[in-house]
Amino acid sequence: PFTSGPAYFGALISFFFLMSFWLIDSRIKWSLSAAIVLTMLLSLGKNFSILNEPIFNYFPLYSKFRAPSSILGITNVFYCLMGALALSSVFSPTENKEKIRKALKFSVIGMGGFLLFFAFIGPSMFDFSGKGDAQLANMGFDLNTVLSDRKEALRNDALRSLLIMALGAGLVWAFIQQKLNKAIVLAALGAIMIGDLWTVGRRYIDSSSFENK
């Protein structure tokens, strides 16, 4: 109820995570996927008490964590590892190019459709009210404006993620078509990932957070 801000893994990293289901060895894929699901369930804390209460009460030192959601830092490691393995397959000289094209196509369709849904249908489908809205109203905020801003934030971030995905997919396509070399593609992908994570991170901790009092 009091955790501030999401654990953001990155739009392009999510795209390569999705590609990994077509590109990496099944044993590794399902082991890492199981670890991701388990740690996400653990991060829910009392919201998934059937699993978390026994672990909290009986697993040594687990109750010493500040918040259950902190385990998402471990989820992120597994998530990024799957994306990195997918990217490694893309650049592997022995990997079947048709397999990469298939993974690229299905990932673009899957993630693109998901993001388009949230951009154009999501704002009219979901309830954007929050538990703290009464407090906001007491502080003088117009709740209609607040709800409208939340809908616009969903739409804008979905479109932003769609653009990032399209840039990443375009770079991978250019590489497998031998239009760009590995060094250029890696540098461009790295810049996009860093820019994505940096700009979202600054929404929560910006330069004013480090000013001398």
PDB file of C-alpha atoms in Angstrom:
ATOM      1  CA  PRO A   1       0.000   0.000   0.000  1.00  0.00           C
ATOM      2  CA  PHE A   2       2.917   2.422   0.473  1.00  0.00           C
ATOM      3  CA  THR A   3       5.530   1.327  -2.083  1.00  0.00           C
ATOM      4  CA  SER A   4       6.294   4.308  -4.325  1.00  0.00           C
ATOM      5  CA  GLY A   5       6.928   3.832  -8.018  1.00  0.00           C
ATOM      6  CA  PRO A   6       7.073   0.721 -10.201  1.00  0.00           C
ATOM      7  CA  ALA A   7       9.982  -1.619 -10.803  1.00  0.00           C
ATOM      8  CA  TYR A   8      10.567  -0.707 -14.455  1.00  0.00           C
ATOM      9  CA  PHE A   9      12.416  -3.336 -16.498  1.00  0.00           C
ATOM     10  CA  GLY A  10      12.507  -1.439 -19.805  1.00  0.00           C
ATOM     11  CA  ALA A  11      10.500  -1.578 -23.025  1.00  0.00           C
ATOM     12  CA  LEU A  12      13.292  -2.854 -25.263  1.00  0.00           C
ATOM     13  CA  ILE A  13      14.480  -5.348 -22.651  1.00  0.00           C
ATOM     14  CA  SER A  14      10.886  -6.625 -22.532  1.00  0.00           C
ATOM     15  CA  PHE A  15      10.931  -7.036 -26.306  1.00  0.00           C
ATOM     16  CA  PHE A  16      14.059  -9.214 -26.206  1.00  0.00           C
ATOM     17  CA  PHE A  17      12.613 -11.109 -23.236  1.00  0.00           C
ATOM     18  CA  LEU A  18       9.644 -11.986 -25.463  1.00  0.00           C
ATOM     19  CA  MET A  19      11.958 -13.006 -28.327  1.00  0.00           C
ATOM     20  CA  SER A  20      13.771 -15.388 -25.981  1.00  0.00           C
ATOM     21  CA  PHE A  21      10.780 -17.769 -25.998  1.00  0.00           C
ATOM     22  CA  TRP A  22      11.542 -18.569 -29.632  1.00  0.00           C
ATOM     23  CA  LEU A  23      15.329 -18.388 -29.493  1.00  0.00           C
ATOM     24  CA  ILE A  24      16.828 -19.948 -26.357  1.00  0.00           C
ATOM     25  CA  ASP A  25      17.161 -23.519 -25.149  1.00  0.00           C
ATOM     26  CA  SER A  26      13.916 -24.802 -23.630  1.00  0.00           C
ATOM     27  CA  ARG A  27      15.482 -26.044 -20.369  1.00  0.00           C
ATOM     28  CA  ILE A  28      17.054 -22.647 -19.611  1.00  0.00           C
ATOM     29  CA  LYS A  29      13.962 -20.793 -20.846  1.00  0.00           C
ATOM     30  CA  TRP A  30      11.510 -22.592 -18.585  1.00  0.00           C
ATOM     31  CA  SER A  31      13.846 -22.570 -15.563  1.00  0.00           C
ATOM     32  CA  LEU A  32      14.288 -18.788 -15.800  1.00  0.00           C
ATOM     33  CA  SER A  33      10.577 -18.301 -16.510  1.00  0.00           C
ATOM     34  CA  ALA A  34       9.694 -20.290 -13.373  1.00  0.00           C
ATOM     35  CA  ALA A  35      12.097 -18.134 -11.336  1.00  0.00           C
ATOM     36  CA  ILE A  36      10.495 -14.973 -12.740  1.00  0.00           C
ATOM     37  CA  VAL A  37       6.970 -16.150 -11.908  1.00  0.00           C
ATOM     38  CA  LEU A  38       7.995 -17.271  -8.400  1.00  0.00           C
ATOM     39  CA  THR A  39       9.736 -13.996  -7.512  1.00  0.00           C
ATOM     40  CA  MET A  40       6.829 -11.963  -8.922  1.00  0.00           C
ATOM     41  CA  LEU A  41       4.412 -13.921  -6.723  1.00  0.00           C
ATOM     42  CA  LEU A  42       6.684 -13.367  -3.723  1.00  0.00           C
ATOM     43  CA  SER A  43       6.714  -9.622  -4.465  1.00  0.00           C
ATOM     44  CA  LEU A  44       2.934  -9.502  -3.958  1.00  0.00           C
ATOM     45  CA  GLY A  45       3.336 -10.023  -0.206  1.00  0.00           C
ATOM     46  CA  LYS A  46      -0.001 -10.176   1.605  1.00  0.00           C
ATOM     47  CA  ASN A  47      -1.794  -9.825  -1.733  1.00  0.00           C
ATOM     48  CA  PHE A  48      -0.855 -13.476  -2.362  1.00  0.00           C
ATOM     49  CA  SER A  49      -0.836 -14.704   1.214  1.00  0.00           C
ATOM     50  CA  ILE A  50      -1.306 -18.423   0.469  1.00  0.00           C
ATOM     51  CA  LEU A  51       2.342 -18.528  -0.681  1.00  0.00           C
ATOM     52  CA  ASN A  52       3.854 -15.583   1.133  1.00  0.00           C
ATOM     53  CA  GLU A  53       2.657 -16.041   4.706  1.00  0.00           C
ATOM     54  CA  PRO A  54       4.349 -19.470   5.201  1.00  0.00           C
ATOM     55  CA  ILE A  55       7.568 -18.192   3.601  1.00  0.00           C
ATOM     56  CA  PHE A  56       7.489 -14.980   5.660  1.00  0.00           C
ATOM     57  CA  ASN A  57       6.922 -16.899   8.896  1.00  0.00           C
ATOM     58  CA  TYR A  58       9.249 -19.860   8.413  1.00  0.00           C
ATOM     59  CA  PHE A  59      11.944 -19.059   5.802  1.00  0.00           C
ATOM     60  CA  PRO A  60      15.139 -17.923   7.619  1.00  0.00           C
ATOM     61  CA  LEU A  61      15.706 -14.132   7.552  1.00  0.00           C
ATOM     62  CA  TYR A  62      13.023 -13.566   4.884  1.00  0.00           C
ATOM     63  CA  SER A  63      11.035 -11.388   7.307  1.00  0.00           C
ATOM     64  CA  LYS A  64      14.012  -8.990   7.518  1.00  0.00           C
ATOM     65  CA  PHE A  65      13.336  -7.534   4.041  1.00  0.00           C
ATOM     66  CA  ARG A  66      12.014  -3.981   4.164  1.00  0.00           C
ATOM     67  CA  ALA A  67       9.213  -4.786   1.694  1.00  0.00           C
ATOM     68  CA  PRO A  68       8.245  -7.938  -0.266  1.00  0.00           C
ATOM     69  CA  SER A  69       8.377  -5.941  -3.515  1.00  0.00           C
ATOM     70  CA  SER A  70      12.159  -5.552  -3.111  1.00  0.00           C
ATOM     71  CA  ILE A  71      12.529  -9.074  -4.499  1.00  0.00           C
ATOM     72  CA  LEU A  72      11.680  -7.634  -7.925  1.00  0.00           C
ATOM     73  CA  GLY A  73      15.360  -6.671  -8.073  1.00  0.00           C
ATOM     74  CA  ILE A  74      16.053 -10.414  -8.405  1.00  0.00           C
ATOM     75  CA  THR A  75      13.213 -10.835 -10.914  1.00  0.00           C
ATOM     76  CA  ASN A  76      14.909  -8.176 -13.021  1.00  0.00           C
ATOM     77  CA  VAL A  77      18.144 -10.198 -13.159  1.00  0.00           C
ATOM     78  CA  PHE A  78      16.362 -13.278 -14.564  1.00  0.00           C
ATOM     79  CA  TYR A  79      14.264 -11.130 -16.919  1.00  0.00           C
ATOM     80  CA  CYS A  80      17.298  -9.327 -18.346  1.00  0.00           C
ATOM     81  CA  LEU A  81      19.241 -12.584 -18.609  1.00  0.00           C
ATOM     82  CA  MET A  82      16.541 -14.056 -20.867  1.00  0.00           C
ATOM     83  CA  GLY A  83      16.645 -10.920 -23.024  1.00  0.00           C
ATOM     84  CA  ALA A  84      20.451 -11.073 -23.175  1.00  0.00           C
ATOM     85  CA  LEU A  85      20.364 -14.732 -24.245  1.00  0.00           C
ATOM     86  CA  ALA A  86      17.904 -13.842 -27.009  1.00  0.00           C
ATOM     87  CA  LEU A  87      20.182 -11.043 -28.193  1.00  0.00           C
ATOM     88  CA  SER A  88      23.145 -13.428 -28.079  1.00  0.00           C
ATOM     89  CA  SER A  89      21.234 -15.787 -30.397  1.00  0.00           C
ATOM     90  CA  VAL A  90      20.520 -12.915 -32.806  1.00  0.00           C
ATOM     91  CA  PHE A  91      24.263 -12.218 -33.123  1.00  0.00           C
ATOM     92  CA  SER A  92      25.344 -15.865 -33.188  1.00  0.00           C
ATOM     93  CA  PRO A  93      26.799 -16.777 -36.609  1.00  0.00           C
ATOM     94  CA  THR A  94      25.460 -20.334 -36.241  1.00  0.00           C
ATOM     95  CA  GLU A  95      21.858 -19.355 -35.443  1.00  0.00           C
ATOM     96  CA  ASN A  96      19.260 -20.021 -38.142  1.00  0.00           C
ATOM     97  CA  LYS A  97      18.289 -16.670 -39.702  1.00  0.00           C
ATOM     98  CA  GLU A  98      14.788 -17.871 -40.468  1.00  0.00           C
ATOM     99  CA  LYS A  99      14.319 -18.747 -36.802  1.00  0.00           C
ATOM    100  CA  ILE A 100      15.392 -15.211 -35.839  1.00  0.00           C
ATOM    101  CA  ARG A 101      12.988 -13.690 -38.380  1.00  0.00           C
ATOM    102  CA  LYS A 102      10.160 -15.804 -36.982  1.00  0.00           C
ATOM    103  CA  ALA A 103      10.988 -14.748 -33.406  1.00  0.00           C
ATOM    104  CA  LEU A 104      11.163 -11.124 -34.517  1.00  0.00           C
ATOM    105  CA  LYS A 105       7.822 -11.283 -36.323  1.00  0.00           C
ATOM    106  CA  PHE A 106       5.905 -12.975 -33.506  1.00  0.00           C
ATOM    107  CA  SER A 107       7.426 -10.694 -30.858  1.00  0.00           C
ATOM    108  CA  VAL A 108       6.512  -7.555 -32.827  1.00  0.00           C
ATOM    109  CA  ILE A 109       2.951  -8.830 -33.313  1.00  0.00           C
ATOM    110  CA  GLY A 110       2.589  -9.916 -29.663  1.00  0.00           C
ATOM    111  CA  MET A 111       4.107  -6.892 -27.954  1.00  0.00           C
ATOM    112  CA  GLY A 112       2.828  -4.441 -30.562  1.00  0.00           C
ATOM    113  CA  GLY A 113      -0.738  -5.699 -30.157  1.00  0.00           C
ATOM    114  CA  PHE A 114      -0.422  -5.566 -26.365  1.00  0.00           C
ATOM    115  CA  LEU A 115       0.784  -1.940 -26.447  1.00  0.00           C
ATOM    116  CA  LEU A 116      -1.811  -0.830 -29.006  1.00  0.00           C
ATOM    117  CA  PHE A 117      -4.520  -2.300 -26.793  1.00  0.00           C
ATOM    118  CA  PHE A 118      -3.356  -0.233 -23.818  1.00  0.00           C
ATOM    119  CA  ALA A 119      -2.857   2.881 -25.935  1.00  0.00           C
ATOM    120  CA  PHE A 120      -6.296   2.972 -27.539  1.00  0.00           C
ATOM    121  CA  ILE A 121      -8.623   0.686 -25.552  1.00  0.00           C
ATOM    122  CA  GLY A 122      -7.064   0.686 -22.083  1.00  0.00           C
ATOM    123  CA  PRO A 123      -8.023   4.289 -21.166  1.00  0.00           C
ATOM    124  CA  SER A 124     -11.711   3.478 -21.645  1.00  0.00           C
ATOM    125  CA  MET A 125     -11.618   0.019 -20.022  1.00  0.00           C
ATOM    126  CA  PHE A 126      -9.923   0.465 -16.664  1.00  0.00           C
ATOM    127  CA  ASP A 127     -10.764   2.200 -13.409  1.00  0.00           C
ATOM    128  CA  PHE A 128      -8.109   4.837 -12.761  1.00  0.00           C
ATOM    129  CA  SER A 129      -9.171   5.695  -9.206  1.00  0.00           C
ATOM    130  CA  GLY A 130      -6.776   5.118  -6.321  1.00  0.00           C
ATOM    131  CA  LYS A 131      -6.929   4.650  -2.567  1.00  0.00           C
ATOM    132  CA  GLY A 132      -5.381   8.066  -1.981  1.00  0.00           C
ATOM    133  CA  ASP A 133      -7.865  10.007  -4.125  1.00  0.00           C
ATOM    134  CA  ALA A 134      -9.896  11.214  -1.147  1.00  0.00           C
ATOM    135  CA  GLN A 135      -6.752  12.757   0.284  1.00  0.00           C
ATOM    136  CA  LEU A 136      -6.003  14.421  -3.060  1.00  0.00           C
ATOM    137  CA  ALA A 137      -9.516  15.872  -3.120  1.00  0.00           C
ATOM    138  CA  ASN A 138      -8.997  17.255   0.394  1.00  0.00           C
ATOM    139  CA  MET A 139      -5.794  18.904  -0.836  1.00  0.00           C
ATOM    140  CA  GLY A 140      -7.793  20.722  -3.527  1.00  0.00           C
ATOM    141  CA  PHE A 141      -7.100  18.555  -6.584  1.00  0.00           C
ATOM    142  CA  ASP A 142      -9.834  18.146  -9.213  1.00  0.00           C
ATOM    143  CA  LEU A 143     -10.258  14.355  -9.355  1.00  0.00           C
ATOM    144  CA  ASN A 144     -11.673  14.455 -12.893  1.00  0.00           C
ATOM    145  CA  THR A 145      -8.458  16.091 -14.041  1.00  0.00           C
ATOM    146  CA  VAL A 146      -6.377  13.585 -12.067  1.00  0.00           C
ATOM    147  CA  LEU A 147      -8.190  10.632 -13.680  1.00  0.00           C
ATOM    148  CA  SER A 148      -7.823  12.210 -17.123  1.00  0.00           C
ATOM    149  CA  ASP A 149      -4.083  12.671 -16.535  1.00  0.00           C
ATOM    150  CA  ARG A 150      -3.728   9.021 -15.526  1.00  0.00           C
ATOM    151  CA  LYS A 151      -5.474   7.871 -18.711  1.00  0.00           C
ATOM    152  CA  GLU A 152      -3.240  10.126 -20.786  1.00  0.00           C
ATOM    153  CA  ALA A 153      -0.157   8.770 -18.991  1.00  0.00           C
ATOM    154  CA  LEU A 154      -1.171   5.199 -19.900  1.00  0.00           C
ATOM    155  CA  ARG A 155      -1.722   6.135 -23.535  1.00  0.00           C
ATOM    156  CA  ASN A 156       1.523   8.102 -23.833  1.00  0.00           C
ATOM    157  CA  ASP A 157       3.665   5.420 -22.203  1.00  0.00           C
ATOM    158  CA  ALA A 158       2.147   2.672 -24.354  1.00  0.00           C
ATOM    159  CA  LEU A 159       2.924   4.678 -27.502  1.00  0.00           C
ATOM    160  CA  ARG A 160       6.400   5.501 -26.173  1.00  0.00           C
ATOM    161  CA  SER A 161       7.077   1.799 -25.586  1.00  0.00           C
ATOM    162  CA  LEU A 162       5.735   0.990 -29.049  1.00  0.00           C
ATOM    163  CA  LEU A 163       8.211   3.434 -30.601  1.00  0.00           C
ATOM    164  CA  ILE A 164      11.111   1.979 -28.584  1.00  0.00           C
ATOM    165  CA  MET A 165      10.104  -1.555 -29.616  1.00  0.00           C
ATOM    166  CA  ALA A 166       9.878  -0.511 -33.278  1.00  0.00           C
ATOM    167  CA  LEU A 167      13.365   1.028 -33.177  1.00  0.00           C
ATOM    168  CA  GLY A 168      14.822  -2.109 -31.578  1.00  0.00           C
ATOM    169  CA  ALA A 169      13.034  -4.458 -33.987  1.00  0.00           C
ATOM    170  CA  GLY A 170      14.188  -2.328 -36.927  1.00  0.00           C
ATOM    171  CA  LEU A 171      17.802  -2.584 -35.815  1.00  0.00           C
ATOM    172  CA  VAL A 172      17.586  -6.371 -35.433  1.00  0.00           C
ATOM    173  CA  TRP A 173      15.949  -6.673 -38.849  1.00  0.00           C
ATOM    174  CA  ALA A 174      18.670  -4.488 -40.402  1.00  0.00           C
ATOM    175  CA  PHE A 175      21.335  -6.753 -38.868  1.00  0.00           C
ATOM    176  CA  ILE A 176      19.869 -10.049 -40.078  1.00  0.00           C
ATOM    177  CA  GLN A 177      19.410  -8.457 -43.529  1.00  0.00           C
ATOM    178  CA  GLN A 178      23.129  -7.511 -43.366  1.00  0.00           C
ATOM    179  CA  LYS A 179      22.355  -3.810 -43.747  1.00  0.00           C
ATOM    180  CA  LEU A 180      24.060  -2.855 -40.434  1.00  0.00           C
ATOM    181  CA  ASN A 181      27.006  -4.487 -38.677  1.00  0.00           C
ATOM    182  CA  LYS A 182      27.015  -5.914 -35.169  1.00  0.00           C
ATOM    183  CA  ALA A 183      28.950  -3.044 -33.548  1.00  0.00           C
ATOM    184  CA  ILE A 184      26.550  -0.363 -34.804  1.00  0.00           C
ATOM    185  CA  VAL A 185      23.459  -2.356 -33.845  1.00  0.00           C
ATOM    186  CA  LEU A 186      24.779  -3.133 -30.348  1.00  0.00           C
ATOM    187  CA  ALA A 187      25.740   0.493 -29.748  1.00  0.00           C
ATOM    188  CA  ALA A 188      22.329   1.715 -30.936  1.00  0.00           C
ATOM    189  CA  LEU A 189      20.434  -0.860 -28.847  1.00  0.00           C
ATOM    190  CA  GLY A 190      22.511   0.033 -25.783  1.00  0.00           C
ATOM    191  CA  ALA A 191      21.808   3.742 -26.262  1.00  0.00           C
ATOM    192  CA  ILE A 192      18.056   3.111 -26.600  1.00  0.00           C
ATOM    193  CA  MET A 193      17.975   0.908 -23.473  1.00  0.00           C
ATOM    194  CA  ILE A 194      19.948   3.390 -21.379  1.00  0.00           C
ATOM    195  CA  GLY A 195      17.848   6.305 -22.620  1.00  0.00           C
ATOM    196  CA  ASP A 196      14.639   4.426 -21.816  1.00  0.00           C
ATOM    197  CA  LEU A 197      15.698   3.482 -18.274  1.00  0.00           C
ATOM    198  CA  TRP A 198      17.273   6.878 -17.600  1.00  0.00           C
ATOM    199  CA  THR A 199      14.240   8.934 -18.584  1.00  0.00           C
ATOM    200  CA  VAL A 200      11.794   6.760 -16.611  1.00  0.00           C
ATOM    201  CA  GLY A 201      14.148   6.744 -13.607  1.00  0.00           C
ATOM    202  CA  ARG A 202      14.254  10.547 -13.624  1.00  0.00           C
ATOM    203  CA  ARG A 203      10.495  10.654 -13.114  1.00  0.00           C
ATOM    204  CA  TYR A 204      11.120   9.358  -9.598  1.00  0.00           C
ATOM    205  CA  ILE A 205      14.641  10.569  -8.755  1.00  0.00           C
ATOM    206  CA  ASP A 206      15.611  13.695 -10.700  1.00  0.00           C
ATOM    207  CA  SER A 207      18.380  16.274 -10.226  1.00  0.00           C
ATOM    208  CA  SER A 208      16.422  18.043  -7.462  1.00  0.00           C
ATOM    209  CA  SER A 209      16.745  14.866  -5.353  1.00  0.00           C
ATOM    210  CA  PHE A 210      20.493  15.500  -5.059  1.00  0.00           C
ATOM    211  CA  GLU A 211      20.509  19.216  -4.196  1.00  0.00           C
ATOM    212  CA  ASN A 212      22.258  20.291  -1.021  1.00  0.00           C
ATOM    213  CA  LYS A 213      19.661  21.352   1.566  1.00  0.00           C
TER     214      LYS A 213
END
